[in-house]
Short mmCIF file of C-alpha atoms (C1' of nucleotides) in Angstrom, two decimals:
data_model
loop_
_atom_site.label_atom_id
_atom_site.label_comp_id
_atom_site.label_asym_id
_atom_site.label_seq_id
_atom_site.Cartn_x
_atom_site.Cartn_y
_atom_site.Cartn_z
CA MET A 83 179.26 97.09 60.56
CA ASN A 84 180.08 100.73 60.06
CA GLU A 85 177.75 103.62 59.43
CA GLN A 86 177.79 103.17 55.69
CA ASN A 87 176.81 99.51 56.08
CA ILE A 88 173.89 100.57 58.16
CA ILE A 89 172.81 103.15 55.64
CA ASP A 90 173.01 100.55 52.90
CA ALA A 91 170.96 98.11 54.93
CA LEU A 92 168.31 100.73 55.58
CA ALA A 93 168.15 101.65 51.92
CA LYS A 94 167.24 98.09 51.02
CA THR A 95 164.01 98.15 53.00
CA ASN A 96 160.69 99.12 51.47
CA LEU A 97 160.28 101.62 54.22
CA PHE A 98 163.39 103.63 53.48
CA ARG A 99 163.98 102.78 49.84
CA HIS A 100 163.17 106.29 48.68
CA CYS A 101 164.77 108.23 51.50
CA ASP A 102 167.50 110.80 51.04
CA GLN A 103 170.97 109.87 52.17
CA HIS A 104 170.99 112.50 54.86
CA VAL A 105 167.81 111.13 56.40
CA LEU A 106 169.30 107.67 56.43
CA LYS A 107 172.43 109.06 57.97
CA THR A 108 170.47 110.64 60.82
CA LEU A 109 168.78 107.32 61.48
CA ALA A 110 172.02 105.38 61.23
CA GLN A 111 173.62 107.50 63.92
CA LYS A 112 171.02 106.42 66.45
CA THR A 113 170.91 102.83 65.31
CA SER A 114 172.28 100.01 67.37
CA ILE A 115 173.39 96.70 65.91
CA LYS A 116 172.40 93.35 67.36
CA ASN A 117 173.95 90.04 66.54
CA LEU A 118 171.70 87.40 67.98
CA ASN A 119 171.36 83.67 68.21
CA LYS A 120 168.28 81.68 67.47
CA GLY A 121 165.46 81.99 69.97
CA ASN A 122 166.20 85.47 71.21
CA VAL A 123 163.10 87.42 72.25
CA LEU A 124 163.23 91.04 71.14
CA PHE A 125 160.01 92.22 72.66
CA VAL A 126 156.76 90.81 73.93
CA ASN A 127 153.22 91.42 72.72
CA LYS A 128 151.71 94.51 74.38
CA ASP A 129 155.04 95.76 75.63
CA GLU A 130 155.54 99.49 75.52
CA ALA A 131 157.23 100.12 72.17
CA ALA A 132 160.40 102.16 71.96
CA LEU A 133 162.32 100.63 69.10
CA PHE A 134 161.62 99.19 65.71
CA TYR A 135 163.88 96.79 63.86
CA VAL A 136 165.44 96.16 60.50
CA ILE A 137 166.53 92.66 59.58
CA VAL A 138 170.00 92.67 58.03
CA SER A 139 170.28 88.90 57.92
CA GLY A 140 168.48 85.94 59.44
CA TRP A 141 164.81 85.35 60.17
CA VAL A 142 162.48 86.77 62.78
CA LYS A 143 159.26 85.17 63.96
CA LEU A 144 156.31 87.35 64.93
CA PHE A 145 153.55 85.71 66.97
CA ARG A 146 150.95 86.05 69.70
CA GLU A 147 149.90 83.66 72.42
CA THR A 148 146.65 82.92 74.19
CA LEU A 149 146.44 82.40 77.93
CA ASP A 150 146.43 78.64 77.51
CA GLY A 151 149.56 78.69 75.40
CA ALA A 152 148.21 78.36 71.88
CA GLN A 153 150.41 80.27 69.50
CA ALA A 154 149.44 82.17 66.36
CA VAL A 155 152.35 82.94 64.10
CA VAL A 156 151.74 86.30 62.47
CA ASP A 157 154.66 86.13 60.10
CA ILE A 158 158.26 85.09 59.71
CA LEU A 159 160.33 87.80 58.12
CA PRO A 160 163.57 87.61 56.13
CA ALA A 161 166.35 90.13 55.57
CA GLU A 162 165.45 93.59 54.35
CA HIS A 163 162.19 93.63 56.24
CA THR A 164 161.24 95.86 59.13
CA PHE A 165 159.05 95.11 62.11
CA GLY A 166 157.66 96.87 65.14
CA GLU A 167 157.23 100.17 63.33
CA SER A 168 153.46 99.80 63.19
CA SER A 169 153.22 100.21 66.96
CA ILE A 170 153.30 103.93 66.25
CA PHE A 171 149.67 103.46 65.31
CA GLU A 172 148.86 101.03 68.10
CA ASN A 173 149.18 103.25 71.15
CA ASN A 174 152.86 102.51 71.29
CA GLN A 175 152.28 98.89 72.12
CA TYR A 176 153.88 96.13 70.14
CA PRO A 177 151.11 94.12 68.49
CA TYR A 178 153.01 90.83 68.69
CA THR A 179 156.00 89.11 70.22
CA ALA A 180 159.18 89.01 68.15
CA GLU A 181 161.85 86.33 68.38
CA THR A 182 164.75 85.35 66.17
CA ALA A 183 164.07 82.10 64.34
CA GLU A 184 167.65 81.78 63.15
CA PRO A 185 170.90 83.52 64.05
CA SER A 186 170.27 87.07 62.88
CA THR A 187 171.73 90.52 62.59
CA LEU A 188 169.29 93.29 63.33
CA LEU A 189 169.27 97.02 63.53
CA ALA A 190 167.32 98.64 66.36
CA ILE A 191 166.10 102.18 65.79
CA PRO A 192 164.17 104.48 68.13
CA LEU A 193 160.55 104.83 67.07
CA GLU A 194 160.77 108.49 68.00
CA LEU A 195 163.04 109.12 65.06
CA LEU A 196 160.58 107.54 62.69
CA LYS A 197 157.72 109.49 64.21
CA ASN A 198 159.57 112.76 63.76
CA GLU A 199 160.45 111.89 60.24
CA LEU A 200 156.81 111.09 59.51
CA GLN A 201 155.77 114.47 60.83
CA ASN A 202 158.38 116.50 59.03
CA ASN A 203 158.82 114.65 55.81
CA SER A 204 155.75 113.97 53.78
CA ASN A 205 157.62 111.57 51.54
CA MET A 206 158.33 109.41 54.56
CA ALA A 207 154.60 109.03 55.14
CA LEU A 208 154.08 108.03 51.54
CA SER A 209 156.89 105.50 51.77
CA MET A 210 155.48 103.98 54.88
CA LEU A 211 152.06 103.96 53.32
CA SER A 212 153.26 102.08 50.31
CA SER A 213 155.30 99.66 52.37
CA MET A 214 152.36 99.01 54.63
CA ALA A 215 150.05 98.55 51.67
CA GLU A 216 152.34 95.93 50.26
CA TYR A 217 152.59 94.09 53.53
CA ARG A 218 148.86 94.22 53.92
CA LYS A 219 148.35 92.70 50.53
CA GLN A 220 150.50 89.78 51.55
CA GLN A 221 148.65 89.18 54.78
CA ASP A 222 145.44 89.42 52.89
CA LYS A 223 146.58 86.65 50.60
CA GLU A 224 147.60 84.65 53.60
CA LEU A 225 144.05 84.71 54.88
CA GLU A 226 142.80 83.66 51.49
CA HIS A 227 145.19 80.74 51.44
CA ARG A 228 144.03 79.53 54.81
CA THR A 229 140.51 79.57 53.46
CA ILE A 230 140.90 77.87 50.10
CA GLN A 231 144.15 75.93 50.05
CA ASN A 232 144.66 72.60 51.77
CA ALA A 233 147.85 71.66 53.56
CA PRO A 234 149.85 70.29 50.60
CA GLN A 235 148.85 73.25 48.46
CA ARG A 236 149.90 75.73 51.11
CA ILE A 237 153.28 74.05 51.28
CA GLY A 238 153.55 74.12 47.50
CA CYS A 239 152.71 77.80 47.48
CA PHE A 240 155.29 78.42 50.19
CA LEU A 241 157.97 76.65 48.16
CA LEU A 242 157.09 78.62 45.06
CA ARG A 243 157.50 81.84 46.97
CA LEU A 244 161.02 80.81 47.91
CA ILE A 245 161.93 80.45 44.28
CA ASP A 246 163.35 83.12 42.08
CA GLN A 247 160.48 84.28 39.93
CA ASN A 248 162.33 83.72 36.73
CA ALA A 249 163.24 80.15 37.46
CA LYS A 250 162.04 77.53 35.03
CA GLY A 251 162.23 73.77 34.82
CA SER A 252 163.82 72.26 37.89
CA ILE A 253 165.52 73.78 40.87
CA THR A 254 166.80 72.95 44.35
CA ILE A 255 165.86 75.07 47.31
CA HIS A 256 166.58 75.03 51.01
CA LEU A 257 164.03 75.58 53.71
CA PRO A 258 165.13 78.76 55.46
CA TYR A 259 164.19 77.56 58.95
CA ASP A 260 162.92 74.55 60.88
CA LYS A 261 160.15 72.47 59.39
CA THR A 262 158.26 72.86 62.64
CA LEU A 263 158.37 76.59 62.14
CA VAL A 264 157.34 76.39 58.51
CA ALA A 265 154.39 74.36 59.71
CA ALA A 266 153.43 77.03 62.24
CA ARG A 267 153.90 79.73 59.64
CA LEU A 268 151.44 77.88 57.41
CA GLY A 269 149.00 77.27 60.23
CA MET A 270 149.37 73.53 60.60
CA GLN A 271 150.87 70.98 62.99
CA PRO A 272 154.37 69.60 62.42
CA GLU A 273 152.92 66.14 61.86
CA THR A 274 150.54 67.49 59.28
CA PHE A 275 153.40 69.29 57.59
CA SER A 276 155.42 66.12 57.37
CA ARG A 277 152.58 64.13 55.89
CA ALA A 278 151.45 66.90 53.57
CA LEU A 279 154.98 67.27 52.24
CA SER A 280 155.14 63.57 51.34
CA LYS A 281 151.79 63.87 49.65
CA LEU A 282 153.14 66.80 47.67
CA LYS A 283 156.25 64.81 46.94
CA THR A 284 154.40 62.04 45.18
CA ALA A 285 151.89 64.39 43.57
CA VAL A 286 154.26 66.76 41.80
CA GLY A 287 157.69 65.12 42.02
CA LEU A 288 159.98 66.40 44.72
CA ASP A 289 163.19 65.02 46.18
CA VAL A 290 163.36 65.86 49.84
CA LYS A 291 166.58 65.45 51.80
CA GLY A 292 166.32 67.16 55.13
CA ALA A 293 165.93 70.85 54.54
CA SER A 294 166.85 70.71 50.88
CA ILE A 295 164.13 70.13 48.35
CA HIS A 296 164.61 69.50 44.68
CA ILE A 297 161.66 70.49 42.54
CA LYS A 298 161.68 68.47 39.36
CA ASN A 299 159.20 70.59 37.52
CA ILE A 300 158.14 74.03 38.69
CA GLN A 301 155.24 74.07 36.29
CA ASP A 302 153.75 70.93 37.83
CA LEU A 303 154.12 72.36 41.30
CA SER A 304 152.49 75.63 40.44
CA SER A 305 149.58 74.06 38.65
CA TYR A 306 149.04 71.88 41.70
CA ALA A 307 149.28 74.65 44.29
CA CYS A 308 147.96 77.67 42.43
CA SER A 309 144.78 76.00 41.26
CA ALA A 310 143.35 76.88 44.68
CA CYS A 311 144.39 80.49 44.62
CA THR A 312 143.08 83.68 43.08
CA SER A 313 146.41 84.53 41.54
CA ALA A 314 148.82 82.31 39.66
CA PHE A 315 152.55 81.68 39.76
CA PRO A 316 154.68 83.69 39.50
CA CYS A 317 152.54 85.68 41.91
CA LYS A 318 154.96 88.56 41.84
CA ASP A 319 153.67 90.43 44.81
CA LEU A 320 154.08 87.61 47.23
CA GLN A 321 157.71 86.75 47.01
CA THR A 322 159.18 86.12 50.43
CA GLU A 323 162.58 87.27 49.24
CA LYS A 324 162.86 90.41 47.23
CA MET B 74 121.69 113.87 49.82
CA ASN B 75 123.10 117.32 49.40
CA GLU B 76 126.70 118.44 49.54
CA GLN B 77 126.67 118.94 53.27
CA ASN B 78 125.38 115.41 53.80
CA ILE B 79 128.25 114.13 51.72
CA ILE B 80 130.77 116.13 53.69
CA ASP B 81 129.32 114.79 56.92
CA ALA B 82 129.49 111.24 55.64
CA LEU B 83 133.11 111.68 54.60
CA ALA B 84 134.00 113.16 57.97
CA LYS B 85 132.81 110.00 59.71
CA THR B 86 135.37 107.79 58.00
CA ASN B 87 138.74 107.02 59.50
CA LEU B 88 140.30 108.16 56.29
CA PHE B 89 138.92 111.68 56.35
CA ARG B 90 138.23 112.17 60.02
CA HIS B 91 140.95 114.76 60.42
CA CYS B 92 140.53 116.57 57.13
CA ASP B 93 139.76 120.25 56.80
CA GLN B 94 136.31 121.22 55.67
CA HIS B 95 137.60 122.71 52.48
CA VAL B 96 139.32 119.48 51.51
CA LEU B 97 136.14 117.57 52.14
CA LYS B 98 134.24 120.10 50.10
CA THR B 99 136.54 119.61 47.13
CA LEU B 100 136.02 115.88 47.36
CA ALA B 101 132.29 116.23 47.80
CA GLN B 102 131.97 118.19 44.60
CA LYS B 103 133.33 115.31 42.56
CA THR B 104 131.48 112.65 44.49
CA SER B 105 128.61 110.71 43.02
CA ILE B 106 125.94 109.03 45.11
CA LYS B 107 124.76 105.50 44.51
CA ASN B 108 121.67 103.92 45.95
CA LEU B 109 121.95 100.23 45.30
CA ASN B 110 120.10 97.02 45.93
CA LYS B 111 121.56 93.87 47.32
CA GLY B 112 123.88 91.96 45.02
CA ASN B 113 125.15 94.87 42.98
CA VAL B 114 128.73 94.43 41.73
CA LEU B 115 130.73 97.64 42.01
CA PHE B 116 133.94 96.42 40.50
CA VAL B 117 135.72 93.18 39.80
CA ASN B 118 139.07 91.94 41.09
CA LYS B 119 141.92 93.17 38.88
CA ASP B 120 139.79 95.77 37.16
CA GLU B 121 141.49 99.04 36.39
CA ALA B 122 140.70 101.23 39.38
CA ALA B 123 139.25 104.69 38.90
CA LEU B 124 137.01 105.20 41.91
CA PHE B 125 137.03 104.41 45.57
CA TYR B 126 133.96 104.20 47.74
CA VAL B 127 132.54 105.34 51.06
CA ILE B 128 129.73 103.37 52.64
CA VAL B 129 127.00 105.68 53.90
CA SER B 130 124.66 102.87 54.84
CA GLY B 131 124.35 99.15 54.14
CA TRP B 132 126.99 96.46 53.83
CA VAL B 133 129.52 95.68 51.14
CA LYS B 134 131.18 92.33 50.57
CA LEU B 135 134.77 92.19 49.34
CA PHE B 136 135.96 88.88 47.91
CA ARG B 137 138.10 87.07 45.39
CA GLU B 138 137.42 83.97 43.35
CA THR B 139 139.56 81.16 42.02
CA LEU B 140 139.19 79.78 38.53
CA ASP B 141 137.12 76.88 39.77
CA GLY B 142 134.69 79.15 41.58
CA ALA B 143 135.86 78.93 45.17
CA GLN B 144 135.30 82.22 46.92
CA ALA B 145 137.39 83.87 49.61
CA VAL B 146 135.59 86.64 51.43
CA VAL B 147 138.12 89.32 52.30
CA ASP B 148 135.77 91.37 54.45
CA ILE B 149 132.24 92.65 54.80
CA LEU B 150 132.18 96.33 55.59
CA PRO B 151 129.56 98.46 57.34
CA ALA B 152 128.73 102.16 57.13
CA GLU B 153 131.51 104.67 57.61
CA HIS B 154 134.09 102.45 55.99
CA THR B 155 135.91 103.04 52.74
CA PHE B 156 137.10 100.53 50.16
CA GLY B 157 139.01 100.48 46.91
CA GLU B 158 141.37 103.25 47.96
CA SER B 159 144.27 100.87 48.46
CA SER B 160 144.42 100.22 44.71
CA ILE B 161 146.52 103.38 44.57
CA PHE B 162 149.29 101.15 45.86
CA GLU B 163 148.40 98.15 43.73
CA ASN B 164 149.18 99.42 40.25
CA ASN B 165 145.72 100.87 40.02
CA GLN B 166 144.08 97.49 40.07
CA TYR B 167 141.36 96.63 42.49
CA PRO B 168 142.62 93.84 44.75
CA TYR B 169 139.18 92.26 45.15
CA THR B 170 135.64 92.22 43.83
CA ALA B 171 133.11 94.42 45.66
CA GLU B 172 129.41 93.72 45.84
CA THR B 173 126.61 95.09 47.99
CA ALA B 174 125.48 92.53 50.56
CA GLU B 175 122.43 94.56 51.54
CA PRO B 176 120.68 97.58 50.05
CA SER B 177 123.28 100.30 50.43
CA THR B 178 124.03 103.93 49.84
CA LEU B 179 127.56 104.58 48.67
CA LEU B 180 129.68 107.50 47.64
CA ALA B 181 131.98 107.06 44.65
CA ILE B 182 135.02 109.31 44.50
CA PRO B 183 137.72 109.52 41.84
CA LEU B 184 140.99 108.01 43.05
CA GLU B 185 142.80 110.83 41.31
CA LEU B 186 141.50 113.27 43.88
CA LEU B 187 142.80 111.16 46.71
CA LYS B 188 146.15 110.76 44.99
CA ASN B 189 146.50 114.49 44.56
CA GLU B 190 145.54 115.09 48.12
CA LEU B 191 148.15 112.57 49.26
CA GLN B 192 150.81 114.39 47.29
CA ASN B 193 149.92 117.87 48.41
CA ASN B 194 148.75 117.36 51.92
CA SER B 195 151.03 115.51 54.27
CA ASN B 196 148.30 115.15 56.86
CA MET B 197 146.29 113.17 54.37
CA ALA B 198 149.10 110.64 54.13
CA LEU B 199 149.21 110.35 57.90
CA SER B 200 145.46 109.88 58.05
CA MET B 201 145.54 107.18 55.45
CA LEU B 202 148.45 105.58 57.22
CA SER B 203 146.61 105.44 60.48
CA SER B 204 143.42 104.20 58.89
CA MET B 205 145.32 101.51 57.03
CA ALA B 206 147.16 100.51 60.17
CA GLU B 207 143.91 100.02 61.98
CA TYR B 208 142.44 97.98 59.21
CA ARG B 209 145.55 95.90 59.06
CA LYS B 210 145.35 95.15 62.73
CA GLN B 211 141.87 93.82 62.24
CA GLN B 212 142.81 91.58 59.36
CA ASP B 213 145.72 90.37 61.38
CA LYS B 214 143.38 89.34 64.16
CA GLU B 215 141.18 87.65 61.62
CA LEU B 216 144.04 85.41 60.59
CA GLU B 217 144.73 84.63 64.22
CA HIS B 218 141.11 83.68 64.76
CA ARG B 219 141.13 81.31 61.83
CA THR B 220 144.15 79.64 63.37
CA ILE B 221 143.12 79.32 67.00
CA GLN B 222 139.35 79.58 67.26
CA ASN B 223 136.94 76.83 66.31
CA ALA B 224 133.65 77.50 64.55
CA PRO B 225 131.44 78.20 67.60
CA GLN B 226 134.09 80.46 69.08
CA ARG B 227 134.45 82.42 65.87
CA ILE B 228 130.70 82.97 65.84
CA GLY B 229 130.78 84.04 69.47
CA CYS B 230 133.55 86.48 68.73
CA PHE B 231 131.59 87.82 65.79
CA LEU B 232 128.53 88.39 67.95
CA LEU B 233 130.57 90.17 70.59
CA ARG B 234 131.93 92.51 67.99
CA LEU B 235 128.40 93.46 67.04
CA ILE B 236 127.69 94.51 70.59
CA ASP B 237 128.17 97.93 72.02
CA GLN B 238 131.34 97.67 74.07
CA ASN B 239 129.72 99.02 77.18
CA ALA B 240 126.89 96.53 77.20
CA LYS B 241 126.58 94.32 80.24
CA GLY B 242 124.31 91.48 81.27
CA SER B 243 121.92 90.50 78.50
CA ILE B 244 121.19 92.00 75.13
CA THR B 245 119.42 91.28 71.86
CA ILE B 246 121.20 91.77 68.57
CA HIS B 247 120.33 91.31 64.93
CA LEU B 248 122.56 89.71 62.37
CA PRO B 249 123.30 92.45 59.88
CA TYR B 250 123.17 90.20 56.82
CA ASP B 251 122.38 86.65 55.72
CA LYS B 252 123.60 83.78 57.80
CA THR B 253 125.15 82.28 54.70
CA LEU B 254 127.19 85.43 54.34
CA VAL B 255 128.19 85.50 57.99
CA ALA B 256 129.39 81.96 57.48
CA ALA B 257 131.51 82.97 54.49
CA ARG B 258 132.83 85.96 56.39
CA LEU B 259 133.96 83.61 59.15
CA GLY B 260 135.42 81.11 56.71
CA MET B 261 132.98 78.26 57.18
CA GLN B 262 130.15 76.55 55.29
CA PRO B 263 126.52 77.58 55.91
CA GLU B 264 125.79 74.14 57.36
CA THR B 265 128.71 74.43 59.72
CA PHE B 266 127.49 77.85 60.76
CA SER B 267 124.04 76.54 61.52
CA ARG B 268 125.34 73.67 63.60
CA ALA B 269 127.98 75.73 65.34
CA LEU B 270 125.39 78.32 66.29
CA SER B 271 123.24 75.69 67.99
CA LYS B 272 126.27 74.41 69.81
CA LEU B 273 126.98 77.93 70.98
CA LYS B 274 123.32 78.28 71.90
CA THR B 275 123.42 75.43 74.37
CA ALA B 276 126.91 76.24 75.58
CA VAL B 277 126.42 79.86 76.62
CA GLY B 278 122.68 80.45 76.53
CA LEU B 279 121.33 82.14 73.44
CA ASP B 280 117.81 82.54 72.11
CA VAL B 281 117.91 82.48 68.35
CA LYS B 282 114.88 83.53 66.32
CA GLY B 283 115.82 83.97 62.71
CA ALA B 284 118.26 86.83 62.47
CA SER B 285 117.67 88.06 65.99
CA ILE B 286 119.77 86.64 68.79
CA HIS B 287 119.26 87.23 72.46
CA ILE B 288 122.40 86.85 74.53
CA LYS B 289 121.48 85.96 78.09
CA ASN B 290 124.84 86.65 79.58
CA ILE B 291 127.56 88.52 77.75
CA GLN B 292 130.15 87.44 80.28
CA ASP B 293 129.48 83.77 79.58
CA LEU B 294 129.74 84.33 75.86
CA SER B 295 132.99 86.21 76.10
CA SER B 296 134.63 83.70 78.38
CA TYR B 297 133.63 81.00 75.93
CA ALA B 298 134.82 82.77 72.79
CA CYS B 299 137.73 84.83 74.02
CA SER B 300 139.49 81.96 75.75
CA ALA B 301 140.92 81.09 72.34
CA CYS B 302 142.11 84.56 71.50
CA THR B 303 145.11 86.67 72.37
CA SER B 304 142.95 89.59 73.44
CA ALA B 305 139.85 89.59 75.60
CA PHE B 306 136.41 91.18 75.38
CA PRO B 307 135.82 94.03 75.05
CA CYS B 308 138.53 93.88 72.41
CA LYS B 309 138.18 97.54 71.68
CA ASP B 310 140.06 97.63 68.46
CA LEU B 311 137.99 95.06 66.72
CA GLN B 312 134.50 96.49 66.85
CA THR B 313 132.73 96.06 63.55
CA GLU B 314 130.67 99.16 64.18
CA LYS B 315 132.36 102.24 65.41
"C1'" DC C 75 99.18 79.81 46.44
"C1'" DG C 76 103.37 78.64 44.59
"C1'" DA C 77 108.29 79.62 43.44
"C1'" DG C 78 112.70 80.33 45.05
"C1'" DG C 79 116.17 81.48 48.14
"C1'" DG C 80 117.73 80.96 52.76
"C1'" DT C 81 118.26 77.71 56.55
"C1'" DT C 82 118.29 73.48 58.95
"C1'" DT C 83 118.98 68.56 59.45
"C1'" DG C 84 120.82 64.02 58.34
"C1'" DA C 85 124.31 60.79 56.76
"C1'" DA C 86 128.74 59.93 55.22
"C1'" DG C 87 133.41 61.19 54.09
"C1'" DT C 88 137.82 63.82 54.48
"C1'" DG C 89 141.37 66.34 56.42
"C1'" DC C 90 143.64 67.75 60.06
"C1'" DA C 91 144.70 67.36 65.09
"C1'" DT C 92 146.11 64.69 68.80
"C1'" DC C 93 148.52 61.31 71.35
"C1'" DA C 94 152.11 58.04 71.40
"C1'" DA C 95 156.22 56.17 70.00
"C1'" DA C 96 159.96 55.29 66.87
"C1'" DT C 97 163.71 57.30 64.17
"C1'" DA C 98 166.96 60.63 62.50
"C1'" DG C 99 169.93 64.32 63.30
"C1'" DT C 100 172.80 67.49 66.02
"C1'" DG C 101 175.87 69.01 69.34
"C1'" DT C 102 178.28 67.75 73.69
"C1'" DG C 103 181.68 65.94 76.65
"C1'" DG C 104 184.63 62.18 77.41
"C1'" DC D 186 185.88 59.44 67.28
"C1'" DC D 187 182.26 57.54 69.98
"C1'" DA D 188 178.43 57.48 73.25
"C1'" DC D 189 174.95 60.27 75.21
"C1'" DA D 190 171.45 63.71 75.51
"C1'" DC D 191 168.39 66.35 73.35
"C1'" DT D 192 165.74 68.09 69.64
"C1'" DA D 193 163.66 67.70 65.15
"C1'" DT D 194 161.14 64.83 62.24
"C1'" DT D 195 158.56 60.95 60.89
"C1'" DT D 196 155.16 57.34 61.43
"C1'" DG D 197 151.12 55.00 63.28
"C1'" DA D 198 146.57 54.88 65.33
"C1'" DT D 199 142.59 57.19 66.54
"C1'" DG D 200 139.25 60.95 67.16
"C1'" DC D 201 137.01 65.14 66.13
"C1'" DA D 202 135.73 69.15 63.29
"C1'" DC D 203 134.39 70.54 59.37
"C1'" DT D 204 132.87 69.59 54.59
"C1'" DT D 205 130.04 67.53 51.23
"C1'" DC D 206 125.94 65.82 49.28
"C1'" DA D 207 121.11 65.29 49.79
"C1'" DA D 208 116.76 66.41 51.26
"C1'" DA D 209 113.47 68.68 54.04
"C1'" DC D 210 111.79 72.83 55.90
"C1'" DC D 211 110.76 77.59 56.29
"C1'" DC D 212 109.92 82.16 54.98
"C1'" DT D 213 109.05 85.79 51.99
"C1'" DC D 214 107.27 87.86 48.13
"C1'" DG D 215 105.14 88.09 43.71
#
DNA sequence: CGAGGGTTTGAAGTGCATCAAATAGTGTGG
DNA sequence: CCACACTATTTGATGCACTTCAAACCCTCG
């Protein structure tokens, strides 16, 4: 990856979408590139924060743990997302642990640079504001889903969010990471995930072969899953992939 | 309430804490004051947004509903909090319905003013950013709690957040709104709340008389509730009241 | 005093978690 | 290319937590 690649990668994120080239260039010069395997811990909850990250490819799991080992998955982020930048507003402590969930390429950028940019460039603050607002909306929906949707519906909703919004009829998708991890992401046990997926399978017509899932009829799936939601498919603002 | 009262009320919010007096004055001049009873709907989810609100006193419930009437309570906010301002970043649509949960005094302010201020005053953007970051952290914890804590623990955690952080030993508190509403806020049924509260009562020693609850030993309560949480009492960042 | 909402209690059902074990799938070294 | 080791996933059996439906109780307020 050369400097231009980095700049391009930055420009794809919500955070830097509207930034001038020269700002991106400044950032890119201090950026380091990480090619990582699955299961690599980037930082730990409550660590002193010095860097934030941009996901170029792969998936990163954000989570926290209790003393007795229970784990709460905060989110699992795909390419073009950033994480760790919010620690600017959290006394420079990371608010979660971050670990690669799949082999991933990341960019690591000093938080100081972002801080400076926020101070000196009012557009940067607006960008961050809008990117944070969008993220917040998603998390907000997440909480709603935990409240009103049952396990099969949450899985259905998750599948729909993997689909291109314009898709119609039938389509085949691939789970982007382990089923165990999808389960955690949706706040359920692996066993529950497995059973809930078979329930969904018979309810709306799916063919499941390992990580690949063929949806026979998107409409059926969405009317099953979205009936217990306050917004309906295609719920544009909640796409996992942009 | 005169103009100075309004300015003082604005200055207590996270959003405007760091604003100059003259900015607050401009806002105050376009602000209207609402004294409302319980159960008053301020706006409905997906309405076109024109105003945002500041809570001077009382409590406001934010929620969304599905087609079949299921309700997801997003939050219940106390004095000194603002709501509706995020619709700036949501295509000018309110992302939830807002309704007073108790008799309340509110300030209504045109979103346009805030937008302008965001454009012209880079400190405003930073303020909003930091206030949004804090709110996001709280919602994030909320999701964690739904995942790891059971019903009695969630209630315990809720009680602890009503307490002054410096309190030690024993203390009496009053539920700020209906038990039914507390239940909804914590994502459980009223019946579950009632039963979970009695379980908590015997487990950590509470005296419950209607809405007033005497906690015999804060330490016992926090070790009961916070054992299933990734942060421990006093979890400074999660106080309901500031 | 009576009406109506808030709250509690009881009984029964459902969904998810847990524990245990079998099965499938993957990568390794021989 | 196969056997082994290890992990991911599924399946079964059981228990617990929370929900649901129903009814009683309580409290407040007109």
